[in-house]
Short mmCIF file of C-alpha atoms in Angstrom, two decimals:
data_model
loop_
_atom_site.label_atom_id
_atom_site.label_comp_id
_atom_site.label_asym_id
_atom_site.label_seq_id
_atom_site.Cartn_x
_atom_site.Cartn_y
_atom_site.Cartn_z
CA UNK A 1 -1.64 15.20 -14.68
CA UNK A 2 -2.19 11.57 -13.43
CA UNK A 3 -0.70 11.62 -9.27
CA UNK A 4 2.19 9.85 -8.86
CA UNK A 5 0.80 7.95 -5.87
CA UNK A 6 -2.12 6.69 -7.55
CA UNK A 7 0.31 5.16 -10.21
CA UNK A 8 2.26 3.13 -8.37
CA UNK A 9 -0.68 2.23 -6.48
CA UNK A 10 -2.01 0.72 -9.11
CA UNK A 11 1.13 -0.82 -10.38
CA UNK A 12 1.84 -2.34 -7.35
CA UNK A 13 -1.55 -4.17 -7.18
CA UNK A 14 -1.25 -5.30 -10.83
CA UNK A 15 2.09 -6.47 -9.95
CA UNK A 16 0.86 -8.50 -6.94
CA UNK A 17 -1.68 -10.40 -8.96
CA UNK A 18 0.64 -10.96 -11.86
CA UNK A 19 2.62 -12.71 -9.75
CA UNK A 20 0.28 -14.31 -7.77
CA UNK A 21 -1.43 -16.10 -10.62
CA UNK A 22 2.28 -16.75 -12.38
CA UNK A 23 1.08 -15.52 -15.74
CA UNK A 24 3.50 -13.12 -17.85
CA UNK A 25 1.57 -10.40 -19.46
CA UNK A 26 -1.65 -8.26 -18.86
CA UNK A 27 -2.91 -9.73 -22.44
CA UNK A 28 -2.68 -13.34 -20.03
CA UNK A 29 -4.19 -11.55 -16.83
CA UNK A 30 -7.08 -10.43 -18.78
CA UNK A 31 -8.05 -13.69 -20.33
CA UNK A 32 -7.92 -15.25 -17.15
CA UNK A 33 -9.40 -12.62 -14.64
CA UNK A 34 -12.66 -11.33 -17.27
CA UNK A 35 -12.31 -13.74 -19.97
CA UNK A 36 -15.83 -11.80 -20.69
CA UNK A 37 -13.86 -8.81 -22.38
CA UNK A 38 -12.54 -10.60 -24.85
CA UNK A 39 -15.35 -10.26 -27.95
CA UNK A 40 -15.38 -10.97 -31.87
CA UNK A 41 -15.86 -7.69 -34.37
CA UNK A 42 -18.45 -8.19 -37.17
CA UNK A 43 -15.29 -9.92 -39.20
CA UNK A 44 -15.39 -12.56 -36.83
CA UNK A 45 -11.86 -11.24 -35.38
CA UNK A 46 -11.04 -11.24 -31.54
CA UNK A 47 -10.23 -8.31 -29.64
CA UNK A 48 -10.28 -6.77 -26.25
CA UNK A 49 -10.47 -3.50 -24.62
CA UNK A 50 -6.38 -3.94 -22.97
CA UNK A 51 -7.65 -2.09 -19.85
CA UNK A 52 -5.65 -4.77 -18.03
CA UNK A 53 -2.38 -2.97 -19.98
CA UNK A 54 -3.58 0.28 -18.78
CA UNK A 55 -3.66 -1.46 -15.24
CA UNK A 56 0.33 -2.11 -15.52
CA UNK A 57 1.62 1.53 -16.43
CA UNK A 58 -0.85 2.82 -13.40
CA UNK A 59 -2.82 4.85 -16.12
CA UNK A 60 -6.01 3.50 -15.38
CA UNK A 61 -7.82 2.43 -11.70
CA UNK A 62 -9.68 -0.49 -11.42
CA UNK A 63 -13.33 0.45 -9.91
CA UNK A 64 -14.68 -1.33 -6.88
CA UNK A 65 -16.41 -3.86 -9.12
CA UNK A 66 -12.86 -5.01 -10.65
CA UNK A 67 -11.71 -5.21 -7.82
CA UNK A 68 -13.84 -7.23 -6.02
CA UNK A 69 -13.91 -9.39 -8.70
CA UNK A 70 -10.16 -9.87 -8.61
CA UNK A 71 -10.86 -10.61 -5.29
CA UNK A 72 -12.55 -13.34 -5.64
CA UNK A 73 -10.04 -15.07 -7.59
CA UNK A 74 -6.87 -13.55 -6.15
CA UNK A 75 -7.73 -13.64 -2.35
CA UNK A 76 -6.36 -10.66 -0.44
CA UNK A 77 -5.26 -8.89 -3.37
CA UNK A 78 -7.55 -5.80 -2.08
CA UNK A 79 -5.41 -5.42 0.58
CA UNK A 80 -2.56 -3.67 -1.66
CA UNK A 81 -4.27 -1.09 -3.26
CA UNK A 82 -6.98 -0.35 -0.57
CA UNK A 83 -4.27 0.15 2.29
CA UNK A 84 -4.16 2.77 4.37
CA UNK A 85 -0.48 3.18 3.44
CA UNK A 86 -1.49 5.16 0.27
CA UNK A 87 -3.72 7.93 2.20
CA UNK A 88 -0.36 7.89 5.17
CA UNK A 89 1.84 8.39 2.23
CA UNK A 90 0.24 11.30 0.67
CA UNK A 91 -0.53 12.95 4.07
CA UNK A 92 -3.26 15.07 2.64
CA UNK A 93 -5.87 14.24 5.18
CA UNK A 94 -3.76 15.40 8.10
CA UNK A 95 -2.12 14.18 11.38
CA UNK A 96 -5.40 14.36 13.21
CA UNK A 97 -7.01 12.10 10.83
CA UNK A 98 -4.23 9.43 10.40
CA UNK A 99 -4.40 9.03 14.24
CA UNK A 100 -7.93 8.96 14.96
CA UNK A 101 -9.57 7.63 12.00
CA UNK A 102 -6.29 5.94 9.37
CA UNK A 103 -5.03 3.64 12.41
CA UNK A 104 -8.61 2.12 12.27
CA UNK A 105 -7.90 0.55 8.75
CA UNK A 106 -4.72 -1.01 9.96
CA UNK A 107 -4.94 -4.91 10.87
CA UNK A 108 -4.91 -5.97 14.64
CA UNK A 109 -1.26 -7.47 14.39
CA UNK A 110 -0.33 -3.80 13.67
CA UNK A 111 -2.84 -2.11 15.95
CA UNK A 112 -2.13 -4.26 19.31
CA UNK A 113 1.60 -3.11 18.49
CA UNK A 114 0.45 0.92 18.67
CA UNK A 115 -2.26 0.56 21.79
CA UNK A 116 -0.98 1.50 25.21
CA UNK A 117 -1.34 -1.26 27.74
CA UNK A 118 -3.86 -1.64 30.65
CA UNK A 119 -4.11 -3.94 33.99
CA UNK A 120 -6.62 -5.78 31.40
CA UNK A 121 -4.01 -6.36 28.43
CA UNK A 122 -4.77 -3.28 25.72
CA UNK A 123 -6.57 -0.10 25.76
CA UNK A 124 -8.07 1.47 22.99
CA UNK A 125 -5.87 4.50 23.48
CA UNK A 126 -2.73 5.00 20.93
CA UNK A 127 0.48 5.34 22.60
CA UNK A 128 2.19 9.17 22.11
CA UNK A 129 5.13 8.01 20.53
CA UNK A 130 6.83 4.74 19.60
CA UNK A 131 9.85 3.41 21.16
CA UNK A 132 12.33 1.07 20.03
CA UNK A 133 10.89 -2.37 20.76
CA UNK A 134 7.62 -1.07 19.14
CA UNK A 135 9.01 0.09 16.36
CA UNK A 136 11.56 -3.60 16.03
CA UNK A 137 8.12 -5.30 16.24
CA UNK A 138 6.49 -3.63 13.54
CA UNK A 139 9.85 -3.89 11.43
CA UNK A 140 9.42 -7.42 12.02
CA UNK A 141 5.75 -7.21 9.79
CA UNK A 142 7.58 -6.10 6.59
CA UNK A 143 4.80 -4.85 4.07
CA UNK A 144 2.75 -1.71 3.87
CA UNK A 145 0.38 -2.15 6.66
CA UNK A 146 3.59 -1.56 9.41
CA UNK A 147 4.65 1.05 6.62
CA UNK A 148 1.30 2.83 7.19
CA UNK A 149 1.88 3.07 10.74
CA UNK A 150 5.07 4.31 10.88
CA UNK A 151 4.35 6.93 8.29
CA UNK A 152 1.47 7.95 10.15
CA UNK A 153 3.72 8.24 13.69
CA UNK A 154 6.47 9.72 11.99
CA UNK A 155 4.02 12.51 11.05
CA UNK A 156 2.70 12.92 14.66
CA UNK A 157 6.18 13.13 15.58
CA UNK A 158 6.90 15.81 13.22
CA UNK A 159 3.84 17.88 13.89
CA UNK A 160 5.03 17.68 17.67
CA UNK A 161 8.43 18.68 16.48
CA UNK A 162 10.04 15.29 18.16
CA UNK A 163 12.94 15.30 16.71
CA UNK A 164 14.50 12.64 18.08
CA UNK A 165 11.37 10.10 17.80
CA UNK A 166 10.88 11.50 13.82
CA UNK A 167 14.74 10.64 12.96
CA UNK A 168 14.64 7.48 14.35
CA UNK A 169 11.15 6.48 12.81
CA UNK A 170 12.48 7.86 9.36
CA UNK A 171 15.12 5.00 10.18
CA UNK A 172 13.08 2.51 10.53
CA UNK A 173 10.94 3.36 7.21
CA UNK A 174 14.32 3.04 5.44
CA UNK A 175 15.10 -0.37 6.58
CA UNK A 176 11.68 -1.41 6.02
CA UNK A 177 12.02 -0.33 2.43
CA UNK A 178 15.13 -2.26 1.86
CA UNK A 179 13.21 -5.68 2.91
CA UNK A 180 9.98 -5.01 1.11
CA UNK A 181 12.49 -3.95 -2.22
CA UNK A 182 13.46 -8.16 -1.60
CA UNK A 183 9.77 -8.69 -2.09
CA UNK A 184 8.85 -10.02 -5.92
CA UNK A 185 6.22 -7.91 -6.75
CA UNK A 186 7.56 -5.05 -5.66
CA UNK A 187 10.93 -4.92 -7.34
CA UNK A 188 9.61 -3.58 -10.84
CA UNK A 189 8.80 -0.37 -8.91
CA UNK A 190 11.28 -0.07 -6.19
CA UNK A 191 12.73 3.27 -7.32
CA UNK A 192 9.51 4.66 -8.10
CA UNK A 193 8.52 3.80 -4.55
CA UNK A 194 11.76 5.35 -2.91
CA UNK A 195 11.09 8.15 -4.90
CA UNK A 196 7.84 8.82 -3.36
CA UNK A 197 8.89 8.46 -0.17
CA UNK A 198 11.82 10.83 -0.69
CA UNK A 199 9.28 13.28 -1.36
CA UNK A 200 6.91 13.03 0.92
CA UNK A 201 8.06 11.39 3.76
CA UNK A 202 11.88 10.97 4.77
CA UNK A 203 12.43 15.62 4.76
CA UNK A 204 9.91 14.71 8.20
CA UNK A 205 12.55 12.76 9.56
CA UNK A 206 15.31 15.49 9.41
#
């Protein structure tokens, strides 16, 4: 069976570009993105391979070439379905990972947010636990990148048993959720999305 998470990963990305390009259908997306797919059969009739269809239900992932080369035409797209939201998300790596190797992948907005401070500005050195002006600012960078991060503290929290600190992170997730649901490419796949997170992530925040 296909994983959940990698479905709505994809999704999500093929939503993004969809909207990004303001075209309607995958059939569109294709011609526009690898017009090279399209081909004639020996009757002279047109046809294509609809991987781009395959893209939309999530039963399919693009391979690093697609994606580069959607990329290139779609700036930043990447960014959705190579986060480091999908590998907080599905936890599988482990607590010690996320902290020492998954905040790396995060953008500097996010990580200058998690770094303790120094009498030079910012250490390299994550702070234990997030309090509430920490966890306002990243609230403030709606999207999956302040997402990732407070997945990844919430599950520090929880393999510490902070209580406290894990509730109030789960809060924030929520109310992060609620403003990225506002955003257009992901309201398609909004419940899908809270239903992931149901799973794996708000029973840490009990």
């Amino acid at each position: 069976k296909r994983d959940d998470i990698e479905i709505i990963r994809v999704k999500l990305w093929y939503e993004m570009i969809k909207y990004r390009l303001s075209l309607a259908s995958s059939y569109q997306i294709e011609k526009v993105l690898e017009p090279m797919s399209f081909k004639r059969n020996d009757n002279g009739e047109r046809y294509n391979n609809n991987k781009w269809s395959k893209y939309q239900s999530g039963l399919h992932t693009p391979n690093s070439r697609t994606i580069s080369l959607v990329e290139s035409q779609v700036p930043e797209s990447s960014k959705m379905i190579n986060s480091i939201f999908w590998e907080a998300l599905r936890g599988e790596k482990g607590v010690d990972w996320l902290i020492k190797k998954g905040e790396e992948y995060l953008p500097w907005n996010i990580k200058r947010i998690l770094y303790q401070p120094n009498k030079n500005g910012l250490s390299y050195e994550l702070v234990n636990n997030l309090n509430s002006k920490q966890i306002h600012k990243l609230e403030n960078f709606a999207g999956l990148d302040s997402l990732a991060a407070l997945i990844i503290f919430l599950r520090f929290a929880d393999s510490k048993n902070y209580r406290t600190a894990a509730f109030d992170i789960g809060c924030s997730i929520y109310r992060l959720l609620l403003v990225a649901s506002t955003f257009p490419y992901y309201r398609e796949h909004n419940a899908e999305l809270l239903q992931l997170m149901k799973r794996y992530v708000f029973p840490l925040a009990h």
